[in-house]
PDB file of C-alpha atoms in Angstrom:
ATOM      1  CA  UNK A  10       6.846  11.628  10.944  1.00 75.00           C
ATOM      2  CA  UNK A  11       2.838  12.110  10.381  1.00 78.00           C
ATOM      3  CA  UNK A  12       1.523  11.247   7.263  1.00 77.00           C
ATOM      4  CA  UNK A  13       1.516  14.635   5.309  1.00 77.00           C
ATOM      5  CA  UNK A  14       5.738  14.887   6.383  1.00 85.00           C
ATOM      6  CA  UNK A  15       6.169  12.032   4.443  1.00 88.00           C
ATOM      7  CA  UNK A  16       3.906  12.709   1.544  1.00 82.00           C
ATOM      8  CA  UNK A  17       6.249  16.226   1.401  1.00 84.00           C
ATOM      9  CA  UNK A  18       9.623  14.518   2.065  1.00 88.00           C
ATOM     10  CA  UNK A  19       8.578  11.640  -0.411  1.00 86.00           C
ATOM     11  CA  UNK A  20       7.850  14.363  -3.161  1.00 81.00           C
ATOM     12  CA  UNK A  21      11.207  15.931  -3.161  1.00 84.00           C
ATOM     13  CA  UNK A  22      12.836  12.623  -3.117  1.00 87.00           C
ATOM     14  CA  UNK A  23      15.056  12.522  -6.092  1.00 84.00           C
ATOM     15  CA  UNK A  24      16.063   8.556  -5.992  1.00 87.00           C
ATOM     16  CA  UNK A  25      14.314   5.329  -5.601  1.00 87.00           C
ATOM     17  CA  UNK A  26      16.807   3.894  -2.547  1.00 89.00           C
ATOM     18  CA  UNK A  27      16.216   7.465  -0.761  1.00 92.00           C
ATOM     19  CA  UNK A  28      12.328   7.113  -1.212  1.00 93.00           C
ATOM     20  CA  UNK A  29      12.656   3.138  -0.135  1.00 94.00           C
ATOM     21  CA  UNK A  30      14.991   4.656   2.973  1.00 94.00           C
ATOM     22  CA  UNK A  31      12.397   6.848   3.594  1.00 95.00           C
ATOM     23  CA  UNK A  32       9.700   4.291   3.953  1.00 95.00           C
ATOM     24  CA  UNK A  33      11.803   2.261   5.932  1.00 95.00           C
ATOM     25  CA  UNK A  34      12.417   4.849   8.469  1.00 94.00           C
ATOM     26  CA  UNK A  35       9.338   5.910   8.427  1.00 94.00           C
ATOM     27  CA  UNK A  36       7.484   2.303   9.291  1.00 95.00           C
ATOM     28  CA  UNK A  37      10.452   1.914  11.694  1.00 95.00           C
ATOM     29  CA  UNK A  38       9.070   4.458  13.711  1.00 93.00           C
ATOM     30  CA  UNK A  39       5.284   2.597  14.185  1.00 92.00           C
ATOM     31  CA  UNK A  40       7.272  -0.643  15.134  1.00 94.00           C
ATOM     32  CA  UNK A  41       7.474  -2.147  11.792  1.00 96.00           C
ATOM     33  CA  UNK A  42      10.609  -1.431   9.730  1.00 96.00           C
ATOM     34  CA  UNK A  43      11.406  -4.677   7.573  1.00 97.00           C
ATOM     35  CA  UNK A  44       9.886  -3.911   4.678  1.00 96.00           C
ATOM     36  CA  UNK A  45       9.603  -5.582   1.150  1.00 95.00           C
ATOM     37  CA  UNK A  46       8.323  -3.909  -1.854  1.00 95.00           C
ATOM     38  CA  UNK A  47       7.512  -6.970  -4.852  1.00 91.00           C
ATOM     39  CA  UNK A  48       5.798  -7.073  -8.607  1.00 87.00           C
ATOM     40  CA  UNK A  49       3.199  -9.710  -8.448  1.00 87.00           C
ATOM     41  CA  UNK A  50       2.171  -9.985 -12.052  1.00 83.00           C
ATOM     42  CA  UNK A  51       4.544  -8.203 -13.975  1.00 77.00           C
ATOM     43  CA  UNK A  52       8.404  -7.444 -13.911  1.00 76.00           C
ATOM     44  CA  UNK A  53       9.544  -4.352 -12.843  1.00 71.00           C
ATOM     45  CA  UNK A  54      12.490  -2.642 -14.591  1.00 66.00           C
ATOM     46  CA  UNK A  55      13.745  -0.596 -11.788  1.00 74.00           C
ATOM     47  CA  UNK A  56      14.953  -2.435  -8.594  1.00 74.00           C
ATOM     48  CA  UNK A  57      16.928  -1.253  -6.100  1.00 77.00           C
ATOM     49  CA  UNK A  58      18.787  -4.583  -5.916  1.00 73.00           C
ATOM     50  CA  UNK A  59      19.747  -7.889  -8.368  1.00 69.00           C
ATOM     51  CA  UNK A  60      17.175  -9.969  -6.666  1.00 71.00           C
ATOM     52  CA  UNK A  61      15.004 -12.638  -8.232  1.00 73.00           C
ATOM     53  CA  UNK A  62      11.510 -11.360  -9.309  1.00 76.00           C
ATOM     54  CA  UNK A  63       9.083 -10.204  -7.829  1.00 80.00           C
ATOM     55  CA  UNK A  64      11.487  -8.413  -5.427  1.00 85.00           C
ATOM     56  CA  UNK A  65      11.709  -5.127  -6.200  1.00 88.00           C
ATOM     57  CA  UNK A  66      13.157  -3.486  -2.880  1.00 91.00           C
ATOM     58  CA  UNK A  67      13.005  -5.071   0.102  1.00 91.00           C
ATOM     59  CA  UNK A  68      15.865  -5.222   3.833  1.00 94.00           C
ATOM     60  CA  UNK A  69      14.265  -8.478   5.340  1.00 95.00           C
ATOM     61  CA  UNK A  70      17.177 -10.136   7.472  1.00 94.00           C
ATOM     62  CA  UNK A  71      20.054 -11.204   4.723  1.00 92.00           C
ATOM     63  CA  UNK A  72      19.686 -14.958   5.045  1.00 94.00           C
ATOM     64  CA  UNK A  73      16.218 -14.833   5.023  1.00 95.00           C
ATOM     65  CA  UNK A  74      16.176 -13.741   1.721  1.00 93.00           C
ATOM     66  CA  UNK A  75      18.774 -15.717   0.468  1.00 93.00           C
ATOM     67  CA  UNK A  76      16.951 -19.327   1.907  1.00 95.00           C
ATOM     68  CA  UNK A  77      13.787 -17.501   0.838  1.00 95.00           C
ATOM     69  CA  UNK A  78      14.840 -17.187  -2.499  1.00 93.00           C
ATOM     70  CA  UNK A  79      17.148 -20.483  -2.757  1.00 93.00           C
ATOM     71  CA  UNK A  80      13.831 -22.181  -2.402  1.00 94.00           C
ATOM     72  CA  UNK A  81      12.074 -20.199  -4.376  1.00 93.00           C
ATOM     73  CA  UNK A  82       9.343 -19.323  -1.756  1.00 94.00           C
ATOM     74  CA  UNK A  83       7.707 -16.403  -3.595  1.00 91.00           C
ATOM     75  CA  UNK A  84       5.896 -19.441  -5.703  1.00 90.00           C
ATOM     76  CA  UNK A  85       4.092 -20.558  -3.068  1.00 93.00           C
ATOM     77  CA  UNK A  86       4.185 -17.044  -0.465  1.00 94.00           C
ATOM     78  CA  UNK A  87       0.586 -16.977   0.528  1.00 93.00           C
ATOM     79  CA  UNK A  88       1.278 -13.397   0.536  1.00 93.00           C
ATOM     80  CA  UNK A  89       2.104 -13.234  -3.038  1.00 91.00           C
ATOM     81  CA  UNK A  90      -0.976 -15.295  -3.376  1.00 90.00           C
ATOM     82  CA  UNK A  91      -3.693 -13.278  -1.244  1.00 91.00           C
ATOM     83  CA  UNK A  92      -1.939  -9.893  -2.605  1.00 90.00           C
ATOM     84  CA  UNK A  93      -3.044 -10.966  -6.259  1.00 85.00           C
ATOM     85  CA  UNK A  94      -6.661 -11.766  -5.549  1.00 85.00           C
ATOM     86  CA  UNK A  95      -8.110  -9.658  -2.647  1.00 86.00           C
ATOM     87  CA  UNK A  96      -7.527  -5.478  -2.406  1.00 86.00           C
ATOM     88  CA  UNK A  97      -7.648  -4.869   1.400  1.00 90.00           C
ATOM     89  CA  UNK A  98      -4.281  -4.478   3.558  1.00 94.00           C
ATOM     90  CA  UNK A  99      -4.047  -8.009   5.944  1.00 95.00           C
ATOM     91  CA  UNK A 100      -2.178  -9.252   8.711  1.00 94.00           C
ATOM     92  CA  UNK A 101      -0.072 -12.514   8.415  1.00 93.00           C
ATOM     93  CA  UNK A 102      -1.172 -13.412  11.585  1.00 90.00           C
ATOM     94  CA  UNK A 103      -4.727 -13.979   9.736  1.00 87.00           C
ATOM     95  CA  UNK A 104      -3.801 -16.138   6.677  1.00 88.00           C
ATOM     96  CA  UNK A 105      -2.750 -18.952   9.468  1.00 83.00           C
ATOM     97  CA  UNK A 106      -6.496 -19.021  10.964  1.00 83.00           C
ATOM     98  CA  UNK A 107      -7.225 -19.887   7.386  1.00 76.00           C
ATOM     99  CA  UNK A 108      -7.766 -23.597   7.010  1.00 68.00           C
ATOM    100  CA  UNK A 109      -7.518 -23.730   3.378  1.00 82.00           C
ATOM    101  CA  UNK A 110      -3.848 -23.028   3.546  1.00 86.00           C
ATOM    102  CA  UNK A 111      -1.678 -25.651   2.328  1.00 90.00           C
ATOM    103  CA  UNK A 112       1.429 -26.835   4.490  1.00 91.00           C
ATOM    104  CA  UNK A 113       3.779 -25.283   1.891  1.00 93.00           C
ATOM    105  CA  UNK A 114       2.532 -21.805   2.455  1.00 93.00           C
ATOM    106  CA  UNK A 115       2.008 -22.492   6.481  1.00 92.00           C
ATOM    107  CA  UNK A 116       5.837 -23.031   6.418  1.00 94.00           C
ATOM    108  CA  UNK A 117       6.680 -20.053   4.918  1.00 95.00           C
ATOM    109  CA  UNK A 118       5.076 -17.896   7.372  1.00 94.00           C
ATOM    110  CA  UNK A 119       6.399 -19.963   9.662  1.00 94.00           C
ATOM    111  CA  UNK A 120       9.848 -20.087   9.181  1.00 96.00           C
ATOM    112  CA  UNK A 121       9.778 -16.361   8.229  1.00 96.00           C
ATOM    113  CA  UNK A 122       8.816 -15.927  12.028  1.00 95.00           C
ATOM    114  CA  UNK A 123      12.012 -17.991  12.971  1.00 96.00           C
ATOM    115  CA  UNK A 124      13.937 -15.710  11.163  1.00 95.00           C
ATOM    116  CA  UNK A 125      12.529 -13.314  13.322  1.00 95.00           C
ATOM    117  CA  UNK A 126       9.882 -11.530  11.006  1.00 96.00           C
ATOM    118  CA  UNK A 127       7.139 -11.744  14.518  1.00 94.00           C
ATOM    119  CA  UNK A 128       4.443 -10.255  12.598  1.00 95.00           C
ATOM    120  CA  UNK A 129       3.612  -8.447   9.305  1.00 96.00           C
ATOM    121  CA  UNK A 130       1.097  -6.601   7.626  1.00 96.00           C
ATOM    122  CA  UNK A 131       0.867  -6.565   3.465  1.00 96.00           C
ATOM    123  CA  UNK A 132      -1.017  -3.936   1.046  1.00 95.00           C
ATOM    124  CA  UNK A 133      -1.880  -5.085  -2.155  1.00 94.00           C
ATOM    125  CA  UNK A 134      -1.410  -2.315  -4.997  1.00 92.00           C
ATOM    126  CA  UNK A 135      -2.813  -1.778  -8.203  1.00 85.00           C
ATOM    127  CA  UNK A 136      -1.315   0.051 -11.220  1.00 77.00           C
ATOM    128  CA  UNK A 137      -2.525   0.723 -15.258  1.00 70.00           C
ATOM    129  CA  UNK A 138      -2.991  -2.511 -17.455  1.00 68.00           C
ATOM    130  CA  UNK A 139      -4.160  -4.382 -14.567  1.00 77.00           C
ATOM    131  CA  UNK A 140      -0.788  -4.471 -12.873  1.00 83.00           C
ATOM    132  CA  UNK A 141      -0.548  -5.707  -9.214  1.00 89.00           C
ATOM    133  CA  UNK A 142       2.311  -5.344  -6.390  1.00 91.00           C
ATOM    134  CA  UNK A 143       2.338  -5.837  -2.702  1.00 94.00           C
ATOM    135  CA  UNK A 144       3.864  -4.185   0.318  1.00 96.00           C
ATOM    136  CA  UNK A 145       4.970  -6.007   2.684  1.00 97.00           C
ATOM    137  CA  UNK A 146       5.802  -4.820   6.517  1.00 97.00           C
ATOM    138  CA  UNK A 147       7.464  -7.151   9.425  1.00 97.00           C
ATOM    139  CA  UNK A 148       7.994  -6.834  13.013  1.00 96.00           C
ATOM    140  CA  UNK A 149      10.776  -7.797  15.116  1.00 95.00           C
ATOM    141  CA  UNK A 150       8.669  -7.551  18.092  1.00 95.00           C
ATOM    142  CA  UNK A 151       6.877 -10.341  19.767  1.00 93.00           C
ATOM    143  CA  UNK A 152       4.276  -7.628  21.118  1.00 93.00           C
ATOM    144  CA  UNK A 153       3.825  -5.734  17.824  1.00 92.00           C
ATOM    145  CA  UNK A 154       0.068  -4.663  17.575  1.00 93.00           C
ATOM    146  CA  UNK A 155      -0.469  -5.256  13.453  1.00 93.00           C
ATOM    147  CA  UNK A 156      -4.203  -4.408  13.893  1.00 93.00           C
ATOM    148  CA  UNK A 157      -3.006  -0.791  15.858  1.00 92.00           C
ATOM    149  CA  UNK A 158      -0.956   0.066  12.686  1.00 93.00           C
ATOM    150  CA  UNK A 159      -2.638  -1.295   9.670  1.00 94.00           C
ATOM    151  CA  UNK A 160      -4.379   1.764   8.779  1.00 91.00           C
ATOM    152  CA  UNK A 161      -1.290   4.181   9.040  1.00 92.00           C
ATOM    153  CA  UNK A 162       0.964   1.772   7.111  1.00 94.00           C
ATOM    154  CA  UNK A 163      -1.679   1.071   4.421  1.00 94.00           C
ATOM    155  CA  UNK A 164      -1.401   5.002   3.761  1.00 91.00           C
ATOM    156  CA  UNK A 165       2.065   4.977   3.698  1.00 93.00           C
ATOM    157  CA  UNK A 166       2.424   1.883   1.650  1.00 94.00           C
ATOM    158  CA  UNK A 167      -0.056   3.464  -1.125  1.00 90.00           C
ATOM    159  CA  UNK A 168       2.080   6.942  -1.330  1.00 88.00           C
ATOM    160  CA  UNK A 169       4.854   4.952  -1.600  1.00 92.00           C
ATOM    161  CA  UNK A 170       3.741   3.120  -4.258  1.00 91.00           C
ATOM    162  CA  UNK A 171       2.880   6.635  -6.072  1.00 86.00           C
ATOM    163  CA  UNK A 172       5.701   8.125  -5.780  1.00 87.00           C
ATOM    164  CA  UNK A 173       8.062   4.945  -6.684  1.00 88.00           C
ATOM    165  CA  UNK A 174       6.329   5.097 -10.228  1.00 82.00           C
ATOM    166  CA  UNK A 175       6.854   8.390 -10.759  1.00 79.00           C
ATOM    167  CA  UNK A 176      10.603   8.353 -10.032  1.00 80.00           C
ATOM    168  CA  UNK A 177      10.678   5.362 -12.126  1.00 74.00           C
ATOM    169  CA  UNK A 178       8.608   6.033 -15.319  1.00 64.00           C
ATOM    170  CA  UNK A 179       9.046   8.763 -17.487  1.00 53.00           C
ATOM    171  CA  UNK A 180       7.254  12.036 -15.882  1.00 51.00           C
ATOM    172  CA  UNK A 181       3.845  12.737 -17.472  1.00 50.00           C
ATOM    173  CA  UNK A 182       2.149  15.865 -18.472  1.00 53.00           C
ATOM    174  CA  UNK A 183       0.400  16.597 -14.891  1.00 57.00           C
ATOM    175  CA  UNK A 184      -1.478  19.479 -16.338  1.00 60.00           C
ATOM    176  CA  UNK A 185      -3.564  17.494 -18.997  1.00 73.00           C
ATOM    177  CA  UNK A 186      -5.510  16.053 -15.784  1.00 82.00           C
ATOM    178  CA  UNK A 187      -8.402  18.499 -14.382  1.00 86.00           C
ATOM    179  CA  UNK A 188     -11.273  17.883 -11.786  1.00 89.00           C
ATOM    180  CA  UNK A 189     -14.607  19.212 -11.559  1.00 91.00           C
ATOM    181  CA  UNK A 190     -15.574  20.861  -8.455  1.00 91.00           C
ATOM    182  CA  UNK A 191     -17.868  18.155  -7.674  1.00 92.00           C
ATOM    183  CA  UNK A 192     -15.199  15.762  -8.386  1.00 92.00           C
ATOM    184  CA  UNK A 193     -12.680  17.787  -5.714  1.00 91.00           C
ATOM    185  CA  UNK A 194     -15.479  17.999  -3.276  1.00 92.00           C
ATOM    186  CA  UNK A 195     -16.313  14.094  -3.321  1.00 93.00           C
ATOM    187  CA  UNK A 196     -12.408  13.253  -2.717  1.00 90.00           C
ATOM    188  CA  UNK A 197     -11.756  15.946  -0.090  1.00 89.00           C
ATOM    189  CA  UNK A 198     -14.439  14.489   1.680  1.00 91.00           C
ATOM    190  CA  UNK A 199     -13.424  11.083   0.989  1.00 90.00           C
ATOM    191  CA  UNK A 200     -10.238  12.140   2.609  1.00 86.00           C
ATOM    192  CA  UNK A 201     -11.554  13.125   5.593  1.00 85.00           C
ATOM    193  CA  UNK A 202     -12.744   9.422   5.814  1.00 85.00           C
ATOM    194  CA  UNK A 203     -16.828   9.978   4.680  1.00 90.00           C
ATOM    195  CA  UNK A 204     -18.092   6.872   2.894  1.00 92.00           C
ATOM    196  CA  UNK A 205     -20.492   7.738  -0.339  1.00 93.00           C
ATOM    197  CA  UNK A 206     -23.293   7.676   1.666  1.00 95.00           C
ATOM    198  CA  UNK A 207     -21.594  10.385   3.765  1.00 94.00           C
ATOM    199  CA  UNK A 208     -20.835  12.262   1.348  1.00 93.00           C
ATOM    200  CA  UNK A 209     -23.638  11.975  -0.422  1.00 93.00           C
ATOM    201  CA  UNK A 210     -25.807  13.167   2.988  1.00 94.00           C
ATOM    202  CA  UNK A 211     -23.391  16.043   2.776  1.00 93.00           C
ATOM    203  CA  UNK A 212     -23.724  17.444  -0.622  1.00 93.00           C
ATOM    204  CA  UNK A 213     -27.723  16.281  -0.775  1.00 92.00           C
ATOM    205  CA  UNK A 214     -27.036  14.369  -3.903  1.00 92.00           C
ATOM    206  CA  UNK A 215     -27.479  10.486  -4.332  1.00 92.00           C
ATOM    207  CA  UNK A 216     -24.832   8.045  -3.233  1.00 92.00           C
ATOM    208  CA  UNK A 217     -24.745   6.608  -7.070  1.00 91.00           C
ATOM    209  CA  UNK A 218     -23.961  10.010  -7.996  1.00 92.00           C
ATOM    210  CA  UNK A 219     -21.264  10.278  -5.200  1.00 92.00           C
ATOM    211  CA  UNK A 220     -19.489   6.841  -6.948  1.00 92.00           C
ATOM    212  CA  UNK A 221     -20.002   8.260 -10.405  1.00 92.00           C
ATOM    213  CA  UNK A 222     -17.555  11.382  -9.886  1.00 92.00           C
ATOM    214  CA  UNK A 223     -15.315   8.846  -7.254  1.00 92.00           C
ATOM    215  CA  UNK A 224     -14.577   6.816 -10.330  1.00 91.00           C
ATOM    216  CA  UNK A 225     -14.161   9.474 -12.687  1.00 91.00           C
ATOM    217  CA  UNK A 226     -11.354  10.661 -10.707  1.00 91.00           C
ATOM    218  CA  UNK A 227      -9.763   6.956 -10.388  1.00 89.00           C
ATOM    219  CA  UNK A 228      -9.852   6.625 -14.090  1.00 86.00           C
ATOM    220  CA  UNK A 229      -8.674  10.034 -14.351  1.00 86.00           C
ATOM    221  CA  UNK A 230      -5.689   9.472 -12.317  1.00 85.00           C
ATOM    222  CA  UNK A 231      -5.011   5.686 -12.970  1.00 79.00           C
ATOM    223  CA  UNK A 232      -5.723   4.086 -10.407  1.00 81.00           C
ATOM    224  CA  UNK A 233      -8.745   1.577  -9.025  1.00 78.00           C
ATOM    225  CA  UNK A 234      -8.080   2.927  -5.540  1.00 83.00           C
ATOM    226  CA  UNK A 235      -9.738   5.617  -3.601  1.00 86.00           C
ATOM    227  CA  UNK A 236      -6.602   5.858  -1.184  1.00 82.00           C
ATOM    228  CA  UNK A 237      -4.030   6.396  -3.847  1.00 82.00           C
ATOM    229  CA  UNK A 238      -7.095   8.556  -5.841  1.00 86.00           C
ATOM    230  CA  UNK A 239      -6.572  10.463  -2.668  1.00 86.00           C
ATOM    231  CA  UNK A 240      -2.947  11.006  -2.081  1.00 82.00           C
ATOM    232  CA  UNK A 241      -2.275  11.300  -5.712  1.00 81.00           C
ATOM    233  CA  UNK A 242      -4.654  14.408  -6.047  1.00 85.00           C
ATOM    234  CA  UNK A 243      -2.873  16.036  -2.717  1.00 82.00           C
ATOM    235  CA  UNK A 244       0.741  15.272  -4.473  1.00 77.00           C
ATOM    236  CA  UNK A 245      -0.421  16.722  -7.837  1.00 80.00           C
ATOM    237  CA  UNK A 246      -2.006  19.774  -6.074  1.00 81.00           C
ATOM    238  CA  UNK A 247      -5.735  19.166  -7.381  1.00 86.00           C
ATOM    239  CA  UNK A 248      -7.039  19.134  -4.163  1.00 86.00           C
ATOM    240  CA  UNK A 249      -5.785  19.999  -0.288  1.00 80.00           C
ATOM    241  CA  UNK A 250      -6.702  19.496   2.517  1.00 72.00           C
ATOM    242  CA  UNK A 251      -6.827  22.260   5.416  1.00 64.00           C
ATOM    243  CA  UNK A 252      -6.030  21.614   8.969  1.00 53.00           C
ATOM    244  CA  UNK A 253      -5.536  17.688   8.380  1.00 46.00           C
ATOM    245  CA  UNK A 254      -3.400  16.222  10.768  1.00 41.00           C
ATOM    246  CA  UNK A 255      -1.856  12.878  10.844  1.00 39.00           C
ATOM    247  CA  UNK A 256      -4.383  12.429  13.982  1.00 40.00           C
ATOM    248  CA  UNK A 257      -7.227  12.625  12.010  1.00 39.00           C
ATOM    249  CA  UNK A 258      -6.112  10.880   9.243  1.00 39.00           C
ATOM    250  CA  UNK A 259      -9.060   8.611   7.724  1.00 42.00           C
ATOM    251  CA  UNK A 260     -10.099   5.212   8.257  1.00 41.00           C
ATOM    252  CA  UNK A 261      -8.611   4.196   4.787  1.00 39.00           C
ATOM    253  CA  UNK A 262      -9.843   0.282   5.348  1.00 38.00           C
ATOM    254  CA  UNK A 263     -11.209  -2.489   7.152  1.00 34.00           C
ATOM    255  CA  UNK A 264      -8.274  -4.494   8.422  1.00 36.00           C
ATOM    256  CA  UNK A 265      -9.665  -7.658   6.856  1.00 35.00           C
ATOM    257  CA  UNK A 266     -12.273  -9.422   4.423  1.00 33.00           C
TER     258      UNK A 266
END
């Protein structure tokens, strides 16, 4: 399923374990279908399960979570951790080349491997009032490629993460939010994968400019994220995009720091 499939199927999903079912078959398919969906700073209402906070959805192998939990892991996760101070996607495989990492959160990666979680790849998400989550997805396979995928399941992991809060919060007036012309141009460009100074090159106006209107629209849709600026504006229908295929999808981020 390319990107835009799931952007359609994921806005006529009715319920939050058929949207979570969804993403799970849908990161299946690139090689990478445990998933785990967590609140890092704030507590969720709506889970799709009675697990301990921050979980919010998650199908990692049953007795990993329960010894995960048991020891109360997510304290010292240095995915938890990383997710709550940096905005880029990562791979697990990179937090062990860090030094600084202390030999609590070296076991948990590592005994999350022995529980047969190869590799993984996490997307921290931001929300209103400063709220944070992360997306976690794990491999099975000793010759997953993490660094092949990142991209794809960063997009996916950012729709996701739109469309689980609108299922989940009350449904807002949609037609109280408008863009300029200029401010449609700079994200349908932006969704092609430009940069500002692309874009700016483009529309022969100043890069500064090109961030002014790119912010506008964040704060307009809620959001401190040009990706889910982006797929927000396709699933409201302020903006779309012609002849995109999942093929030419944009480089949404670097895959590290």
């Amino acid at each position: 399923m390319d990107l835009f499939s799931f952007i359609d199927c994921a806005n006529r999903t009715q319920s939050l374990s058929d949207l979570f079912d969804l993403l799970v078959g849908s990161a299946a398919d690139e090689g990478f279908g445990e998933v785990a969906y967590g609140a890092v700073n704030y507590e969720e209402t709506e889970r799709l399960a009675e697990h301990p906070m921050p979980a919010i959805a998650l199908n990692f192998p049953l007795e990993w979570r329960k010894h995960y939990f048991e020891r109360k892991y997510y304290e010292i996760d240095p995915v938890v951790r990383r997710a709550a101070s940096h905005s880029k996607p990562f791979m697990w495989d990179q937090l062990l080349k860090q030094r600084r990492l202390q030999a609590g959160e070296r076991l948990v990666i590592h005994e999350s491997r022995d529980a047969g979680l190869k590799h993984g790849v996490s997307v921290p998400l931001f929300g209103p009032s400063g709220r944070i989550a992360v997306l976690s997805f794990a491999s099975r396979f000793d010759d997953a490629d993490p660094v092949r995928q990142i991209r794809r399941l960063h997009a996916l992991a950012c729709q996701f993460h739109v469309a689980f809060g609108e299922l989940s919060r009350p449904a807002v007036d949609n037609k109280a939010i408008t863009l300029s012309q200029r401010e449609r141009e700079c994200l349908r460009w932006t969704a092609e994968g430009k940069t500002s100074w692309d874009i700016g090159i483009i529309l022969k106006i100043s890069e500064n400019t090109i961030n002014f209107h790119i912010k506008k629209v964040m704060r307009k849709l809620q959001t401190t994220s040009r990706t889910v600026a982006v797929v927000k504006a396709i699933k409201l229908g302020l903006i779309e995009i012609p002849g995109l295929s999942d093929s030419s999808l944009p480089e949404w981020t670097e895959a590290a720091d």
